[in-house]
XYZ file of C-alpha atoms in Angstrom:
519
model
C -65.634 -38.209 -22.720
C -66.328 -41.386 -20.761
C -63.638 -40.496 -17.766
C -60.507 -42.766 -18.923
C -58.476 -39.872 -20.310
C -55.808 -39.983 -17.609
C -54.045 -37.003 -19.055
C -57.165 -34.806 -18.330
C -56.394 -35.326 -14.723
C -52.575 -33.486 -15.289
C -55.004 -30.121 -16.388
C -56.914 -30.417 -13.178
C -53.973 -31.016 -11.160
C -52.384 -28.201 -12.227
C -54.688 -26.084 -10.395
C -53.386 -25.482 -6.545
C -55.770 -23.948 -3.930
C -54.154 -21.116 -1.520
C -53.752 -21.749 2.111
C -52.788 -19.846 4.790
C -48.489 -20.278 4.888
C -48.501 -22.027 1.153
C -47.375 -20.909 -1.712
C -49.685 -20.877 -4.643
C -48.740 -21.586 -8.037
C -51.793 -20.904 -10.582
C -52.095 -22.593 -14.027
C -54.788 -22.074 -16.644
C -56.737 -25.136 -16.306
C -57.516 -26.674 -19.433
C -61.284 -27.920 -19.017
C -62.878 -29.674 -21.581
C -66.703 -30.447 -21.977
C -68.150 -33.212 -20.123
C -71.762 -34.557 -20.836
C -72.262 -35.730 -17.376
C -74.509 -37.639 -16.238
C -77.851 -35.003 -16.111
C -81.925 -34.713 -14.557
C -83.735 -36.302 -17.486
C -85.144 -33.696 -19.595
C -88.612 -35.875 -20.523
C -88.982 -36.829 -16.785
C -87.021 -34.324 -13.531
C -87.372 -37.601 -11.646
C -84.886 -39.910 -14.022
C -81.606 -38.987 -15.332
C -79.620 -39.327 -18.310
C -76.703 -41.269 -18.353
C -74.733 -41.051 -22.467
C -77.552 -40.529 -23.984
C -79.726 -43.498 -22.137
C -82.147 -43.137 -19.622
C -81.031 -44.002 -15.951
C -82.821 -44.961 -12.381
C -80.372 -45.610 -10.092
C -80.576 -48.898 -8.333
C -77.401 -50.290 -6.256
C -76.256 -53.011 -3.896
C -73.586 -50.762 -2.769
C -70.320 -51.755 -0.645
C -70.449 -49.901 2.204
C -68.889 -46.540 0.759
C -64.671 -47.489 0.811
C -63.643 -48.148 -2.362
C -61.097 -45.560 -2.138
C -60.237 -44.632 1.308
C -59.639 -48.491 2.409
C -55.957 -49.473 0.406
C -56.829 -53.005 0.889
C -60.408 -53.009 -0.298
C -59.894 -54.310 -4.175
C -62.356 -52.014 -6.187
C -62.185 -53.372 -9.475
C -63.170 -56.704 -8.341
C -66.060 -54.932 -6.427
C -66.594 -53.207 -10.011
C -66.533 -56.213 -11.963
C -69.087 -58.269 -10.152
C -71.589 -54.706 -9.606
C -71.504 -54.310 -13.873
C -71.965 -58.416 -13.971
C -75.484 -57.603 -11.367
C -76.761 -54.293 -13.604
C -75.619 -52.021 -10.537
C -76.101 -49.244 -12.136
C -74.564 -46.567 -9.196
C -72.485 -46.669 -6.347
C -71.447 -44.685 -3.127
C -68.667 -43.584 -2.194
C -67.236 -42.215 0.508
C -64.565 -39.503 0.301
C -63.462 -38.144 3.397
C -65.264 -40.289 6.425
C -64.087 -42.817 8.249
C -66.528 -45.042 9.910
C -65.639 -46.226 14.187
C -65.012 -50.209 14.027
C -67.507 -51.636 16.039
C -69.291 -55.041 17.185
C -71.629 -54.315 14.996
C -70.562 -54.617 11.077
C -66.960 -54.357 11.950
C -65.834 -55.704 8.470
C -66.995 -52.749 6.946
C -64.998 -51.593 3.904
C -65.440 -47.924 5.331
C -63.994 -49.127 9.038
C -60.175 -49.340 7.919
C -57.181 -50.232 9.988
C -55.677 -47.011 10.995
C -52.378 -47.883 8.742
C -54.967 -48.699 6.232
C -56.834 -45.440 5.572
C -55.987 -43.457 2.759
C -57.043 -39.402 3.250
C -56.731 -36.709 1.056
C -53.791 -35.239 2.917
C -50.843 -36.746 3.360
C -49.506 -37.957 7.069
C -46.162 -36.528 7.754
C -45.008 -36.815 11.785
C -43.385 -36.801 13.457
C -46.616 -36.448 15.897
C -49.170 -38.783 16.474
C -52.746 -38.629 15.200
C -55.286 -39.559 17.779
C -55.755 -43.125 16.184
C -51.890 -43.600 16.838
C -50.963 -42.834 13.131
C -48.725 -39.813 11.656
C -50.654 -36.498 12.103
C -51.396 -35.037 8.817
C -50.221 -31.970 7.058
C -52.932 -30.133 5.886
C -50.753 -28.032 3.619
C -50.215 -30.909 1.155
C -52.153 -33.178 -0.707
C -51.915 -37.721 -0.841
C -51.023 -38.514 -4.507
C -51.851 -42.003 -3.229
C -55.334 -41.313 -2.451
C -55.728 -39.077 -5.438
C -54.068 -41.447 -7.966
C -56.726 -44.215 -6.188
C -59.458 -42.218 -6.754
C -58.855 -41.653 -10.385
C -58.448 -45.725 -10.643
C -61.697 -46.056 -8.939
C -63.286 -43.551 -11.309
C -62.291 -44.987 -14.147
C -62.676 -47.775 -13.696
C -66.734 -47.386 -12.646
C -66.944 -45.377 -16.160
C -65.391 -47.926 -17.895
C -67.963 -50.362 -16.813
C -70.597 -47.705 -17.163
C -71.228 -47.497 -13.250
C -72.224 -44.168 -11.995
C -70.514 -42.953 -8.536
C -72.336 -40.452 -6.098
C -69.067 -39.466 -4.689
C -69.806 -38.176 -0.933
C -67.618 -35.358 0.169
C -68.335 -34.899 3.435
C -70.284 -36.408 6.339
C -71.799 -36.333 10.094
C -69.525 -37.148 12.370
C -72.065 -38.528 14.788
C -69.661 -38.847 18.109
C -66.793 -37.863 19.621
C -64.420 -40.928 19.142
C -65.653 -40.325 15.544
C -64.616 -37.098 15.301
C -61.569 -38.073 16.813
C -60.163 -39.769 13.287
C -60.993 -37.101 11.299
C -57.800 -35.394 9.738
C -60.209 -32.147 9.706
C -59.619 -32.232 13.802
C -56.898 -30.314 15.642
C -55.188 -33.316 17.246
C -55.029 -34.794 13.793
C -53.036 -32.156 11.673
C -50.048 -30.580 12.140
C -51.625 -26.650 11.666
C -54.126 -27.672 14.374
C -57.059 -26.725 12.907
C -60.598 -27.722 13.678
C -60.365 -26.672 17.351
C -64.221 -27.403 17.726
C -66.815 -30.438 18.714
C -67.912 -32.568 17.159
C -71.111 -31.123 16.538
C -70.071 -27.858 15.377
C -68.164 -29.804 12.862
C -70.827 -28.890 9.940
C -71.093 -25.421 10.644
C -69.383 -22.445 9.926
C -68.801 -21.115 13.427
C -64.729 -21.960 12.827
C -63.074 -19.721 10.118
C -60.210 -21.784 9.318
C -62.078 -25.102 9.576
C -64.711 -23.470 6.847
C -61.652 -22.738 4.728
C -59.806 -25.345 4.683
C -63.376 -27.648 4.190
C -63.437 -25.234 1.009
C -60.417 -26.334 -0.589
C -60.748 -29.693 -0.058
C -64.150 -29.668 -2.224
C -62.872 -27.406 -4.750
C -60.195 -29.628 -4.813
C -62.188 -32.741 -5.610
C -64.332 -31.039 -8.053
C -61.139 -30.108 -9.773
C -59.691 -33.746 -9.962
C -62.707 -35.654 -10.661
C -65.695 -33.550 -12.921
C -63.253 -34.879 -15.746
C -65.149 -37.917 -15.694
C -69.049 -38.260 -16.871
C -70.000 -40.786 -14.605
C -69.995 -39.144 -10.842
C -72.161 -36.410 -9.218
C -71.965 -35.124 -5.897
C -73.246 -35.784 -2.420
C -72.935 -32.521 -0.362
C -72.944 -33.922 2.745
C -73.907 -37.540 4.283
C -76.766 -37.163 7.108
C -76.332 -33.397 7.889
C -77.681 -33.066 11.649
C -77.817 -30.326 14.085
C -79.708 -29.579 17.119
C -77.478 -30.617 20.162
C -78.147 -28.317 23.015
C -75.708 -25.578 23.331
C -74.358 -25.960 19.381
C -75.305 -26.076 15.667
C -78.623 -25.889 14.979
C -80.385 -27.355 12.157
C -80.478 -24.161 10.163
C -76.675 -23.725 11.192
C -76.209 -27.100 8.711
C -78.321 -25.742 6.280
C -75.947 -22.744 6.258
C -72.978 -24.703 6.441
C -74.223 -26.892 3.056
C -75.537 -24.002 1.169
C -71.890 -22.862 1.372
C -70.433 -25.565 0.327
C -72.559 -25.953 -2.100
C -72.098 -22.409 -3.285
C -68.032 -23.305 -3.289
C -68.905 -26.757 -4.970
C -70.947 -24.936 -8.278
C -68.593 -22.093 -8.116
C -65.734 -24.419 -8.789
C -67.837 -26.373 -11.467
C -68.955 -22.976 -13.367
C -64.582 -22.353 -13.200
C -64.342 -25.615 -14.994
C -67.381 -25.365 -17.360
C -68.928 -28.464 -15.952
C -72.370 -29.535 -15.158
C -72.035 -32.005 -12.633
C -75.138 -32.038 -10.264
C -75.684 -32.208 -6.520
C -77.194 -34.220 -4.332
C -78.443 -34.189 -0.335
C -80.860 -33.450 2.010
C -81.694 -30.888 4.405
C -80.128 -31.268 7.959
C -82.341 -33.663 10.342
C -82.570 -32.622 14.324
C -81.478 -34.828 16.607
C -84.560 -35.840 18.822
C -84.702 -37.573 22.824
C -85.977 -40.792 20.967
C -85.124 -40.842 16.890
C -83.876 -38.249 14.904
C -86.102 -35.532 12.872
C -86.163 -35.825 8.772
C -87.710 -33.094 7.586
C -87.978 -32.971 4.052
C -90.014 -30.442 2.370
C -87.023 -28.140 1.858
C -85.029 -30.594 0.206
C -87.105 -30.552 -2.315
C -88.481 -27.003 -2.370
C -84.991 -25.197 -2.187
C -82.219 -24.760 -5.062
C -79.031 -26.674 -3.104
C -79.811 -29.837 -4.024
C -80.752 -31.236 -7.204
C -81.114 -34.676 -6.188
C -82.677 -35.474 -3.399
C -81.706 -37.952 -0.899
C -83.600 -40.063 1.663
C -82.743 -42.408 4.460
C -85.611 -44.268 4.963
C -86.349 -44.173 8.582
C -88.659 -43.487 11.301
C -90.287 -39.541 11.607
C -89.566 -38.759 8.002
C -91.996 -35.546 7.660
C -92.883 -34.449 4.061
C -95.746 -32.572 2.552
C -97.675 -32.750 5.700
C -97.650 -36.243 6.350
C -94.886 -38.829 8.784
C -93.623 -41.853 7.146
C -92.235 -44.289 9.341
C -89.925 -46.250 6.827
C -88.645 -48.781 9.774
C -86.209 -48.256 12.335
C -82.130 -48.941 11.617
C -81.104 -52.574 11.654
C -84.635 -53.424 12.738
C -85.819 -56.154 10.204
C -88.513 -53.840 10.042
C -90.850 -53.954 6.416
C -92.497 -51.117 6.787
C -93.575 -51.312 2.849
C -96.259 -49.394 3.142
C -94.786 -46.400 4.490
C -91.962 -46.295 1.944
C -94.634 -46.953 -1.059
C -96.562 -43.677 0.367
C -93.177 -41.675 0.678
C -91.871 -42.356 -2.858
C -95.034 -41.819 -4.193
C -95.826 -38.638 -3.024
C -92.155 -37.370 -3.263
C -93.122 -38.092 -7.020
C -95.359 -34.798 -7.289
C -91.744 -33.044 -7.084
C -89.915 -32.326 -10.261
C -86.680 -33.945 -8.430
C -84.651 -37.298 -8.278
C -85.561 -38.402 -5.355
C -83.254 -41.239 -3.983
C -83.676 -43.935 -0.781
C -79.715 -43.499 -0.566
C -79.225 -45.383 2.181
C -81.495 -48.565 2.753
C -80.228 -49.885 6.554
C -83.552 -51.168 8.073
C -82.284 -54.737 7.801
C -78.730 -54.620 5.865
C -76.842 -56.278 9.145
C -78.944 -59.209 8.741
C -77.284 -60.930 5.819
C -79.340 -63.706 5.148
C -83.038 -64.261 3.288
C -84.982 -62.830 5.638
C -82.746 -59.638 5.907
C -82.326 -59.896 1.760
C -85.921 -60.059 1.039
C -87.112 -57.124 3.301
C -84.570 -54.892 1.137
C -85.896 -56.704 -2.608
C -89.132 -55.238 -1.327
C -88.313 -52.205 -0.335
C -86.580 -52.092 -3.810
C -89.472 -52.628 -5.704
C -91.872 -50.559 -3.836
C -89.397 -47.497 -4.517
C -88.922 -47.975 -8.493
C -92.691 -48.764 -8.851
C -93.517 -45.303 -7.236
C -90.929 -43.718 -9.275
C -88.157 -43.206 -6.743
C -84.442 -44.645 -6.950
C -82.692 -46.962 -4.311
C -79.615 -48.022 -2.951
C -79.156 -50.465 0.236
C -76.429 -51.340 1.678
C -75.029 -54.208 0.883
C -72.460 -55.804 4.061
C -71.704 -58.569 2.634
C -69.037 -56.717 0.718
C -66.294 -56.794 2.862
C -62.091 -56.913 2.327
C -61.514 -60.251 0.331
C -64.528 -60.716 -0.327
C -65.436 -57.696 -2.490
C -68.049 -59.430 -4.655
C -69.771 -60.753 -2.056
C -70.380 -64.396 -0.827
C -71.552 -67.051 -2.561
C -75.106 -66.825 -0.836
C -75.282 -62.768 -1.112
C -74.938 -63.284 -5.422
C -77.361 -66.098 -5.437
C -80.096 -64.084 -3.323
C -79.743 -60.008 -2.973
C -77.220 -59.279 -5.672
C -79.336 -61.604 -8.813
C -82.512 -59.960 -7.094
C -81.103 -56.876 -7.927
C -80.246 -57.465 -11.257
C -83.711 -59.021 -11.718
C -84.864 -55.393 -10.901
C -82.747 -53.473 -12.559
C -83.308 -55.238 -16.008
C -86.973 -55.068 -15.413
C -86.758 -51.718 -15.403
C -84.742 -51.436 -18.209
C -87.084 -53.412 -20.351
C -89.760 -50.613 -19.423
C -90.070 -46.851 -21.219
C -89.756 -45.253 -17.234
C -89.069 -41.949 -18.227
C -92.525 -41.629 -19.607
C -94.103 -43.768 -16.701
C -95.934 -42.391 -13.621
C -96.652 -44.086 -10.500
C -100.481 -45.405 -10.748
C -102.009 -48.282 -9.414
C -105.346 -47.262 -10.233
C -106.077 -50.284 -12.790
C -105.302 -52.701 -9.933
C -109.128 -52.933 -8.493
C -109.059 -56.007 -6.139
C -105.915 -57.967 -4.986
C -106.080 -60.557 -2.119
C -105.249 -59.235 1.534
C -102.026 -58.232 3.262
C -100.455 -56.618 0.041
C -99.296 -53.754 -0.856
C -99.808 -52.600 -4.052
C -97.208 -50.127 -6.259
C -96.692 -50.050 -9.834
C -96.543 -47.833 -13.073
C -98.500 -46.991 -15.726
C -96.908 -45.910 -19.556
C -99.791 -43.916 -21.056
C -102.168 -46.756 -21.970
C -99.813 -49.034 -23.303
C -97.711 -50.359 -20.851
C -99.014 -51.009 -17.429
C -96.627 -52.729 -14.313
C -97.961 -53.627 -10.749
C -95.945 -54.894 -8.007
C -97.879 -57.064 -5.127
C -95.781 -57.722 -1.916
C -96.565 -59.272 1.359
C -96.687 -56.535 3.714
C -96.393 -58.238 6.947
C -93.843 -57.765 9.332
C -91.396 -60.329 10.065
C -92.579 -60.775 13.910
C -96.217 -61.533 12.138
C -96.446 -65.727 12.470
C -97.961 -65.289 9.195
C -95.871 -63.297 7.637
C -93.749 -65.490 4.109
C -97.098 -67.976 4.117
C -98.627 -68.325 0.840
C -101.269 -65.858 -0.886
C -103.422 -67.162 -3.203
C -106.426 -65.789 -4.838
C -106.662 -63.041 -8.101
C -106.805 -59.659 -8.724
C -109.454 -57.571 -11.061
C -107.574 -55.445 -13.933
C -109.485 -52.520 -15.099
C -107.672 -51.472 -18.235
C -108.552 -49.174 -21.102
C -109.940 -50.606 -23.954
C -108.021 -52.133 -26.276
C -106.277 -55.883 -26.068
C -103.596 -56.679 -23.464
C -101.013 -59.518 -23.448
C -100.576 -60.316 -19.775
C -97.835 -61.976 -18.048
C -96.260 -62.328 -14.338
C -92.692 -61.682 -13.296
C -90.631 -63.266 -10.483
C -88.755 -60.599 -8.689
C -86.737 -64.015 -7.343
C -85.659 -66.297 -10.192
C -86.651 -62.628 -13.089
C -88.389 -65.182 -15.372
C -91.821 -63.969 -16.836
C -94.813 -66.406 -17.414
C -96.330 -66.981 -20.664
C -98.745 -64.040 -21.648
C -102.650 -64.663 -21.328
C -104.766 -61.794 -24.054
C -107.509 -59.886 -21.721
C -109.740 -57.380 -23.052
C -110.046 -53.684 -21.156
C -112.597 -51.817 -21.616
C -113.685 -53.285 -18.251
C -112.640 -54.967 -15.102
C -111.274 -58.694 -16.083
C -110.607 -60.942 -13.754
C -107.109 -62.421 -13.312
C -106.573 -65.986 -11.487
C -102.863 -65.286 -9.398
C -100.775 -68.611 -8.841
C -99.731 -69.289 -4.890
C -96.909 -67.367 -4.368
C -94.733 -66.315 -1.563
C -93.687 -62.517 -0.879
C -94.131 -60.846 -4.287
C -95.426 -60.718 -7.639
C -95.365 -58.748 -10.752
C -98.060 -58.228 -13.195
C -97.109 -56.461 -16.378
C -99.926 -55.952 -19.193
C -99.175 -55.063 -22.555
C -101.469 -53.390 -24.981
C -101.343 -54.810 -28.555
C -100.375 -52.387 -31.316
């Protein structure tokens, strides 16, 4: 089943979800078996994709392939299966403010040019000047999109995280949600915006649950997609839902989600993250219960400041800071390896408004640093934008090849049997950071990256020097990899057994060093 059986998606739509003043018709819903993509059962922190082994690594639009009707997704698709993207996000429901900042956004449509799963019916005004919705019927236009989109990502072999819901961060926000009183004709969602992820409103909760049954039923046809609970669950505003009010509100829906799955005999997983608390200064991401509890079974990250986990804060870099902060996001990964989970940095933002080299290389590193500690990745990439959905000419010649470069790298490595270990690395020259993976004692990667911030003068000048190997014994061919141009040297034969002393040409940013043991 690879997802392009359109008359699969008749069964599931056969299948109509009672609401309060509709009628309900029930058919048997004809579900057939889908291999979907699954936790890898040699390594819980890769998956499986048809029978391959998968890290997700992305250069994602920013999350509106389907709810922008301009936005041409298969020309996105095209050029992300041309760059080895091997996932993308997508955004289901949420609608993103315009703004000075990024306002090209795919996931900031015109008003007339935002697709929802409900249909807009009048004769009332929404609060962005649109037809309020009817809540009591569904958009075959966004629908019949969304099955394009999907198949057309399996067809190329792309896997979709398909995000159901999300924060709604503000009031003006909030205010172009359908899921808001204003917006739809049965009024409900009488709450704020902060209550919005919680279950203190009854008919809010219910109708929330239909609309995720209802996209598990239309779209766990297809092999290729797993699902995102919730985007950046947060709670803590004085006087409404707490943290642990989120956390409630998720481990319904995910409850709702797997209950619809188990109807359908499908074994789609989830993904998310417990809910953050909003702070005076930066937000709170806890994430020791992500990983601990049984909601999620994927684990996502947005690498930012206070991220707390297994005792210790990792300050990944604040948003749209051209902060590096390499360091911290080699430590997280790593030690969010000791947890028999996925673990994803979902959302890479620290410098994704700055579309140019400096901006590009910050998130190549970051990159790096997460696959060579074992975790996955996915930045942002705005560059994407409404006519231009494969980027600019600049964006595929720097970000988008650097991603391939990484993603075939990885693919030319045995990672499911890897583990983070940079133990063999004994001396490198100053201001790097060092991540990489071993495979048993035959296969051994290290990544070297300038860890200076951009506001250090020094920071992009060259490092020269060598590093000392100390390898088990046994005879290694030896090479280097460019993480810009993804060419490898010509391989040099050192002996383990003992530390060996390699000579490093000048270089600029990053390196790899890959050793091979002989058979």
């Amino acid at each position: 089943m690879t997802g392009t059986n359109y008359m699969q998606t008749w069964w599931n739509r056969a299948r109509l979800f009672a609401v309060p003043g509709v009628l309900t018709i029930a058919f048997a819903v004809h579900a057939q078996t889908v291999d979907a993509v699954k936790i890898n059962p040699d390594n819980p922190k890769y998956l499986l994709f048809r029978g391959k082994q998968l890290v997700l690594v992305s250069a994602s639009e920013h999350y509106g392939s389907v709810i922008n009707r301009p936005f041409d997704f298969q020309k996105y698709l095209d050029d992300a299966a041309a760059h080895k993207i091997t996932v993308t996000r997508t955004f289901l429901l949420y609608r993103e403010l315009q703004s000075a900042r990024n306002p090209s956004s795919p996931c900031k449509p015109e008003s007339p040019d935002f697709i929802a799963p409900w249909v807009r019916t009048g004769p009332e005004k929404a609060l962005d000047g649109e037809p309020i919705y009817d809540l009591d019927r569904w958009n075959p236009e966004y629908f019949d999109r969304l099955h394009r989109f999907l198949a057309g990502a399996s067809k190329r072999g792309i896997v979709v995280e398909l995000t159901v819901f999300s924060n709604t961060y503000a009031d003006d926000i909030w205010a172009l949600n359908p899921l808001r009183k204003e917006n739809n004709i049965q009024h409900v969602g009488d709450v704020e915006w902060e209550d919005y992820l919680s279950l203190k409103n009854g008919e809010l909760v219910r109708r929330q649950e239909a609309y995720a049954r209802k996209i598990i039923d239309e779209t766990s046809g297809y092999d290729n997609v797993y699902y995102e609970i919730c985007n950046e669950p947060g709670g803590g505003v004085p006087g409404h839902a707490s943290p642990a009010d989120v956390d409630a509100w998720q481990e319904e829906m995910a409850r709702v989600m797997r209950d619809e799955l188990k109807h359908l005999n499908r074994p789609h997983l989830l993904a998310g993250q417990q809910a953050f608390t909003y702070g005076a200064k930066n937000v709170l991401l806890p994430m020791d219960a992500s990983f601990a509890g049984r909601t999620f079974d994927i684990v996502n990250d947005h690498p930012l400041p206070e991220t707390q986990f297994g005792g210790h804060v990792y300050e990944m870099g604040n948003f749209m800071s051209k902060e590096l902060r390499l360091d911290q996001v080699a430590g997280f990964c790593k030690a969010a390896y000791a947890s028999p989970k996925p673990a994803v940095l979902d959302e890479d933002n620290t410098a994704s408004m700055y579309r140019d080299e400096t901006g590009w290389t910050i998130h190549r590193k970051r990159a790096w640093a997460a696959l060579m500690n074992g975790c996955h990745y996915d930045y942002i990439d705005f560059s994407i934008t409404v006519g231009s959905e494969a980027g600019t000419p600049a964006s595929r010649q720097a970000i988008r090849s650097w991603m391939q470069h990484l993603s075939e790298f990885m693919n030319s490595l045995d990672f499911v049997h890897s583990r983070p270990d940079t133990s063999w690395i004994v001396d490198e020259p100053k201001n790097l950071v060092v991540s990489g993976l071993s495979i048993g004692s035959r296969d051994f990667v290290a990544y070297l990256a300038d860890g200076r911030e951009v506001s250090d003068p020094a920071t992009g000048d060259a490092i020269d020097g060598g590093v000392s190997l100390s390898l088990p014994a046994g005879d290694y061919d030896v090479s280097l990899y460019s993480p810009v141009t993804g060419e490898s040297s010509p391989a040099v034969l050192l002996k383990g057994g003992g530390r060996s002393a390699l000579t490093l040409p000048s270089f600029r940013q990053d390196i790899v060093i890959r050793a091979k043991r002989r058979d």
